[in-house]
Structures are given as structure tokens and as C-alpha cells.
């Protein structure tokens, strides 16, 4: 088993019910640098600590069946592969948050953790910042019913307008955004409806798994 995986096992084992045998990960090879693994380990420690507090408060519940399954081990491996290509500490913290989220039980509809972790792995730094920043621009009560005008001059912290626009197009390619027509005001002409960016059900899965509300 690689040293990187060996470092993370004690952190993951702090989640009640997690018991990943070292033999399961025997022979696994991860190319992430030592520095990235250290940052991921630190971020995961914080997320697991928060998870323990939420469990004690009765705020969240663990999915014990999933934690005992090979699927959770697969989630761990996905997180490590995502760390290999992570461009920043910000992305590593997001990966850690999502991996911790894989331990939780969620209400229907059933959340596809493997698919969601695969999408998170594919997010570039710009796309991730655009995605999380978008939640601050949309209705905090129901961001999935809201939309951002396609031609809006608005951007998010750390990105120019051009960078934000390019990132939104990337999010569309990943299936996290779709273009829709916002309903026109009752008194407006039908042609006055505005094209908007809207979050998709897949985007909701990413947000739920990472416990993303408003950044």
C-alpha cells in the first residue's frame, strides 16, 4: 500500500463505521505529490471533525451500509485521483469535503456518489470557483429555480469576466449548467425573455455531497 493511502486510513477510520482493511488498498498507486497528500490529509481531518460534531448534534446521519461497502473504498480512491490533478489547496479542501460527504445518508432522490466524485475530479480550478461562486449570486432559498443572465457583466471573486464566462461554458460541458429561457414579465413581449444559466440536477448532486450552500 502506498504511503499516501497509509496516511489517510487513520483519518477515515475516525468516521464511525469506517473500516477499510489495508489489504483492500494493497498495491494501489497514487501519483499525487507528498505536499498534496499532506494538504488533503489536513483538510480531511477538519471535515471529519466537523462531521463528528454534526453527528453528535443529530444534524446528519451516516449511511452505514455504504460505509461498509466496497463503494466507499472506491470513493476514497476517486478522491485520491482527484488530488493528483488538483490545481490548488482550495480544490483539495473541496475534495475532502465531498469525500466526507460520501459517508452521509441523504434523502431521496438517491445520490450517485461515484458519478458525483467523478465530476468533482474533472472540475478545473476556474470551474470550481465559478461553480461555488455562482451560489452566492443565485437565490439562497432555491438556487436551482433561479438563473444568471447569460450576458450578465457579473463575475465572481478571483475571476475576470472573460474567465468566468469561459468557466461557465466548461460547467455546461460537464453537465452542471444548462441554458434556459427565463420567463418574461407578464407585461413584456414574448421575445423579451432572457437566456439564463441554470443549475442542473447533477449540479445539485455535487452541491449536496459537498454540503455547499452559499460560499
mmCIF file of C-alpha atoms in Angstrom:
data_model
loop_
_atom_site.group_PDB
_atom_site.id
_atom_site.type_symbol
_atom_site.label_atom_id
_atom_site.label_comp_id
_atom_site.label_asym_id
_atom_site.label_seq_id
_atom_site.Cartn_x
_atom_site.Cartn_y
_atom_site.Cartn_z
ATOM 1 C CA UNK A 1 0.000 0.000 0.000
ATOM 2 C CA UNK A 2 1.349 3.439 -0.877
ATOM 3 C CA UNK A 3 2.448 5.798 1.867
ATOM 4 C CA UNK A 4 -0.204 8.297 0.762
ATOM 5 C CA UNK A 5 -3.041 5.847 1.384
ATOM 6 C CA UNK A 6 -1.499 4.747 4.649
ATOM 7 C CA UNK A 7 -1.586 8.339 5.920
ATOM 8 C CA UNK A 8 -5.295 8.729 5.197
ATOM 9 C CA UNK A 9 -6.570 5.486 6.722
ATOM 10 C CA UNK A 10 -6.411 6.667 10.377
ATOM 11 C CA UNK A 11 -8.255 9.872 9.438
ATOM 12 C CA UNK A 12 -11.006 7.971 7.629
ATOM 13 C CA UNK A 13 -11.232 5.406 10.428
ATOM 14 C CA UNK A 14 -12.318 8.211 12.770
ATOM 15 C CA UNK A 15 -15.683 8.155 10.976
ATOM 16 C CA UNK A 16 -17.887 5.725 12.919
ATOM 17 C CA UNK A 17 -18.346 2.525 10.950
ATOM 18 C CA UNK A 18 -15.447 3.002 8.549
ATOM 19 C CA UNK A 19 -13.150 0.009 8.453
ATOM 20 C CA UNK A 20 -11.081 -0.139 5.308
ATOM 21 C CA UNK A 21 -8.674 -3.078 5.555
ATOM 22 C CA UNK A 22 -5.157 -2.249 4.461
ATOM 23 C CA UNK A 23 -5.241 -5.314 2.208
ATOM 24 C CA UNK A 24 -8.046 -3.774 0.146
ATOM 25 C CA UNK A 25 -5.755 -0.957 -0.939
ATOM 26 C CA UNK A 26 -2.689 -3.154 -1.311
ATOM 27 C CA UNK A 27 -0.802 -2.352 -4.447
ATOM 28 C CA UNK A 28 -2.729 0.870 -5.136
ATOM 29 C CA UNK A 29 -0.562 3.502 -6.770
ATOM 30 C CA UNK A 30 -1.259 7.220 -6.435
ATOM 31 C CA UNK A 31 0.885 9.815 -8.194
ATOM 32 C CA UNK A 32 -0.129 12.796 -6.055
ATOM 33 C CA UNK A 33 2.794 14.666 -4.528
ATOM 34 C CA UNK A 34 3.611 14.388 -0.850
ATOM 35 C CA UNK A 35 2.579 18.030 -0.372
ATOM 36 C CA UNK A 36 -0.845 17.451 -1.935
ATOM 37 C CA UNK A 37 -1.454 14.409 0.252
ATOM 38 C CA UNK A 38 -0.460 16.379 3.354
ATOM 39 C CA UNK A 39 -2.910 19.160 2.437
ATOM 40 C CA UNK A 40 -5.642 16.629 1.662
ATOM 41 C CA UNK A 41 -4.991 14.886 4.975
ATOM 42 C CA UNK A 42 -5.250 18.170 6.889
ATOM 43 C CA UNK A 43 -8.445 19.152 5.093
ATOM 44 C CA UNK A 44 -9.937 15.709 5.657
ATOM 45 C CA UNK A 45 -9.134 15.865 9.372
ATOM 46 C CA UNK A 46 -11.088 19.124 9.618
ATOM 47 C CA UNK A 47 -14.025 17.710 7.647
ATOM 48 C CA UNK A 48 -14.167 14.509 9.707
ATOM 49 C CA UNK A 49 -14.023 16.545 12.919
ATOM 50 C CA UNK A 50 -16.928 18.663 11.701
ATOM 51 C CA UNK A 51 -18.772 15.508 10.679
ATOM 52 C CA UNK A 52 -18.375 14.088 14.184
ATOM 53 C CA UNK A 53 -19.842 17.266 15.681
ATOM 54 C CA UNK A 54 -22.805 17.182 13.310
ATOM 55 C CA UNK A 55 -23.428 13.525 14.142
ATOM 56 C CA UNK A 56 -23.359 14.256 17.877
ATOM 57 C CA UNK A 57 -25.813 17.114 17.349
ATOM 58 C CA UNK A 58 -28.113 14.883 15.348
ATOM 59 C CA UNK A 59 -27.802 17.203 12.344
ATOM 60 C CA UNK A 60 -26.684 14.459 9.936
ATOM 61 C CA UNK A 61 -26.814 10.674 9.773
ATOM 62 C CA UNK A 62 -24.272 8.222 8.444
ATOM 63 C CA UNK A 63 -25.004 5.750 5.673
ATOM 64 C CA UNK A 64 -23.645 2.658 7.434
ATOM 65 C CA UNK A 65 -24.422 0.329 4.541
ATOM 66 C CA UNK A 66 -22.376 2.488 2.187
ATOM 67 C CA UNK A 67 -19.503 2.828 4.671
ATOM 68 C CA UNK A 68 -19.236 -0.961 4.901
ATOM 69 C CA UNK A 69 -19.328 -1.438 1.139
ATOM 70 C CA UNK A 70 -16.600 -1.518 -1.487
ATOM 71 C CA UNK A 71 -18.240 1.570 -2.976
ATOM 72 C CA UNK A 72 -16.910 3.753 -0.157
ATOM 73 C CA UNK A 73 -13.402 2.450 -0.797
ATOM 74 C CA UNK A 74 -13.961 3.400 -4.443
ATOM 75 C CA UNK A 75 -14.901 6.905 -3.307
ATOM 76 C CA UNK A 76 -11.618 7.145 -1.397
ATOM 77 C CA UNK A 77 -9.673 6.119 -4.494
ATOM 78 C CA UNK A 78 -11.588 8.669 -6.572
ATOM 79 C CA UNK A 79 -10.687 11.396 -4.084
ATOM 80 C CA UNK A 80 -7.019 10.463 -4.300
ATOM 81 C CA UNK A 81 -7.092 10.508 -8.101
ATOM 82 C CA UNK A 82 -8.760 13.927 -7.954
ATOM 83 C CA UNK A 83 -5.959 15.101 -5.654
ATOM 84 C CA UNK A 84 -3.408 14.079 -8.282
ATOM 85 C CA UNK A 85 -4.650 16.765 -10.681
ATOM 86 C CA UNK A 86 -5.869 19.327 -8.153
ATOM 87 C CA UNK A 87 -4.534 22.773 -9.002
ATOM 88 C CA UNK A 88 -4.821 24.378 -5.588
ATOM 89 C CA UNK A 89 -5.390 23.931 -1.883
ATOM 90 C CA UNK A 90 -8.928 25.240 -2.481
ATOM 91 C CA UNK A 91 -9.663 22.265 -4.751
ATOM 92 C CA UNK A 92 -8.115 19.846 -2.244
ATOM 93 C CA UNK A 93 -10.373 21.196 0.518
ATOM 94 C CA UNK A 94 -13.390 20.735 -1.743
ATOM 95 C CA UNK A 95 -12.338 17.140 -2.478
ATOM 96 C CA UNK A 96 -12.006 16.458 1.251
ATOM 97 C CA UNK A 97 -15.454 17.916 1.910
ATOM 98 C CA UNK A 98 -17.006 15.782 -0.805
ATOM 99 C CA UNK A 99 -15.280 12.621 0.425
ATOM 100 C CA UNK A 100 -16.560 13.244 3.938
ATOM 101 C CA UNK A 101 -19.991 13.776 2.401
ATOM 102 C CA UNK A 102 -19.814 10.291 0.883
ATOM 103 C CA UNK A 103 -20.246 8.928 4.419
ATOM 104 C CA UNK A 104 -23.619 10.604 4.905
ATOM 105 C CA UNK A 105 -27.145 9.367 4.379
ATOM 106 C CA UNK A 106 -29.227 11.572 2.082
ATOM 107 C CA UNK A 107 -32.959 11.732 1.459
ATOM 108 C CA UNK A 108 -34.341 10.673 -1.942
ATOM 109 C CA UNK A 109 -33.664 11.026 -4.789
ATOM 110 C CA UNK A 110 -30.748 8.620 -4.474
ATOM 111 C CA UNK A 111 -27.411 10.375 -4.823
ATOM 112 C CA UNK A 112 -24.888 8.762 -7.177
ATOM 113 C CA UNK A 113 -21.662 9.256 -5.218
ATOM 114 C CA UNK A 114 -19.375 7.673 -7.806
ATOM 115 C CA UNK A 115 -20.709 9.837 -10.627
ATOM 116 C CA UNK A 116 -20.530 12.962 -8.468
ATOM 117 C CA UNK A 117 -16.962 12.324 -7.343
ATOM 118 C CA UNK A 118 -16.006 11.779 -10.997
ATOM 119 C CA UNK A 119 -17.442 15.195 -11.878
ATOM 120 C CA UNK A 120 -15.595 16.815 -8.964
ATOM 121 C CA UNK A 121 -12.350 15.276 -10.175
ATOM 122 C CA UNK A 122 -12.912 16.836 -13.598
ATOM 123 C CA UNK A 123 -13.533 20.371 -12.325
ATOM 124 C CA UNK A 124 -10.719 22.775 -13.107
ATOM 125 C CA UNK A 125 -9.739 25.447 -10.599
ATOM 126 C CA UNK A 126 -11.618 28.140 -12.522
ATOM 127 C CA UNK A 127 -14.687 25.961 -12.974
ATOM 128 C CA UNK A 128 -14.788 25.121 -9.273
ATOM 129 C CA UNK A 129 -14.524 28.778 -8.274
ATOM 130 C CA UNK A 130 -17.208 29.694 -10.793
ATOM 131 C CA UNK A 131 -19.452 26.890 -9.536
ATOM 132 C CA UNK A 132 -19.143 27.745 -5.842
ATOM 133 C CA UNK A 133 -19.297 31.477 -6.538
ATOM 134 C CA UNK A 134 -22.469 31.051 -8.568
ATOM 135 C CA UNK A 135 -24.331 30.000 -5.437
ATOM 136 C CA UNK A 136 -23.665 33.444 -3.948
ATOM 137 C CA UNK A 137 -25.310 35.052 -6.989
ATOM 138 C CA UNK A 138 -28.450 32.922 -7.045
ATOM 139 C CA UNK A 139 -31.467 32.829 -4.754
ATOM 140 C CA UNK A 140 -30.209 31.318 -1.449
ATOM 141 C CA UNK A 141 -33.627 29.783 -0.773
ATOM 142 C CA UNK A 142 -33.834 27.865 -4.048
ATOM 143 C CA UNK A 143 -30.802 28.403 -6.293
ATOM 144 C CA UNK A 144 -31.990 25.643 -8.633
ATOM 145 C CA UNK A 145 -35.072 27.622 -9.626
ATOM 146 C CA UNK A 146 -33.042 30.777 -10.182
ATOM 147 C CA UNK A 147 -30.747 31.704 -13.059
ATOM 148 C CA UNK A 148 -27.952 34.054 -14.083
ATOM 149 C CA UNK A 149 -28.468 36.003 -17.293
ATOM 150 C CA UNK A 150 -26.130 34.674 -19.975
ATOM 151 C CA UNK A 151 -24.942 38.160 -20.938
ATOM 152 C CA UNK A 152 -24.638 39.452 -17.390
ATOM 153 C CA UNK A 153 -21.482 41.517 -16.649
ATOM 154 C CA UNK A 154 -21.325 39.939 -13.178
ATOM 155 C CA UNK A 155 -18.367 37.773 -12.200
ATOM 156 C CA UNK A 156 -17.109 36.091 -9.028
ATOM 157 C CA UNK A 157 -14.131 36.805 -6.801
ATOM 158 C CA UNK A 158 -10.795 35.890 -8.343
ATOM 159 C CA UNK A 159 -12.040 35.614 -11.939
ATOM 160 C CA UNK A 160 -12.249 38.198 -14.684
ATOM 161 C CA UNK A 161 -15.491 38.420 -16.629
ATOM 162 C CA UNK A 162 -13.853 36.579 -19.538
ATOM 163 C CA UNK A 163 -12.548 33.835 -17.241
ATOM 164 C CA UNK A 164 -15.957 33.496 -15.581
ATOM 165 C CA UNK A 165 -17.695 33.182 -18.941
ATOM 166 C CA UNK A 166 -15.231 30.503 -20.069
ATOM 167 C CA UNK A 167 -15.700 28.637 -16.778
ATOM 168 C CA UNK A 168 -19.493 28.706 -17.183
ATOM 169 C CA UNK A 169 -19.122 27.141 -20.620
ATOM 170 C CA UNK A 170 -16.913 24.469 -19.063
ATOM 171 C CA UNK A 171 -19.541 23.786 -16.409
ATOM 172 C CA UNK A 172 -22.095 23.387 -19.184
ATOM 173 C CA UNK A 173 -19.891 20.775 -20.874
ATOM 174 C CA UNK A 174 -19.628 18.901 -17.571
ATOM 175 C CA UNK A 175 -23.416 18.844 -17.280
ATOM 176 C CA UNK A 176 -23.584 21.175 -14.280
ATOM 177 C CA UNK A 177 -25.207 24.107 -16.090
ATOM 178 C CA UNK A 178 -27.812 24.414 -18.790
ATOM 179 C CA UNK A 179 -29.077 27.365 -20.807
ATOM 180 C CA UNK A 180 -32.764 28.104 -20.399
ATOM 181 C CA UNK A 181 -35.162 30.919 -21.137
ATOM 182 C CA UNK A 182 -36.203 32.907 -18.083
ATOM 183 C CA UNK A 183 -39.950 33.612 -18.028
ATOM 184 C CA UNK A 184 -40.702 37.107 -19.271
ATOM 185 C CA UNK A 185 -42.593 39.524 -17.064
ATOM 186 C CA UNK A 186 -46.371 39.352 -17.632
ATOM 187 C CA UNK A 187 -46.398 42.784 -19.248
ATOM 188 C CA UNK A 188 -43.398 42.156 -21.517
ATOM 189 C CA UNK A 189 -43.320 40.953 -25.104
ATOM 190 C CA UNK A 190 -42.670 37.191 -25.515
ATOM 191 C CA UNK A 191 -39.385 37.971 -27.229
ATOM 192 C CA UNK A 192 -38.241 39.799 -24.092
ATOM 193 C CA UNK A 193 -37.457 36.559 -22.253
ATOM 194 C CA UNK A 194 -33.788 36.327 -21.259
ATOM 195 C CA UNK A 195 -31.494 33.322 -21.712
ATOM 196 C CA UNK A 196 -30.067 32.303 -18.348
ATOM 197 C CA UNK A 197 -27.638 29.798 -16.874
ATOM 198 C CA UNK A 198 -29.398 27.337 -14.575
ATOM 199 C CA UNK A 199 -28.015 24.624 -12.319
ATOM 200 C CA UNK A 200 -28.827 21.054 -13.341
ATOM 201 C CA UNK A 201 -29.791 18.026 -11.209
ATOM 202 C CA UNK A 202 -26.158 16.907 -11.493
ATOM 203 C CA UNK A 203 -25.052 20.258 -10.065
ATOM 204 C CA UNK A 204 -27.437 19.660 -7.180
ATOM 205 C CA UNK A 205 -25.763 16.303 -6.536
ATOM 206 C CA UNK A 206 -22.341 17.998 -6.343
ATOM 207 C CA UNK A 207 -23.710 20.679 -4.036
ATOM 208 C CA UNK A 208 -25.428 18.152 -1.759
ATOM 209 C CA UNK A 209 -22.430 15.849 -1.500
ATOM 210 C CA UNK A 210 -20.096 18.735 -0.691
ATOM 211 C CA UNK A 211 -22.685 20.373 1.609
ATOM 212 C CA UNK A 212 -22.370 23.532 -0.479
ATOM 213 C CA UNK A 213 -24.806 26.294 0.329
ATOM 214 C CA UNK A 214 -23.515 29.822 -0.057
ATOM 215 C CA UNK A 215 -19.746 30.216 -0.129
#
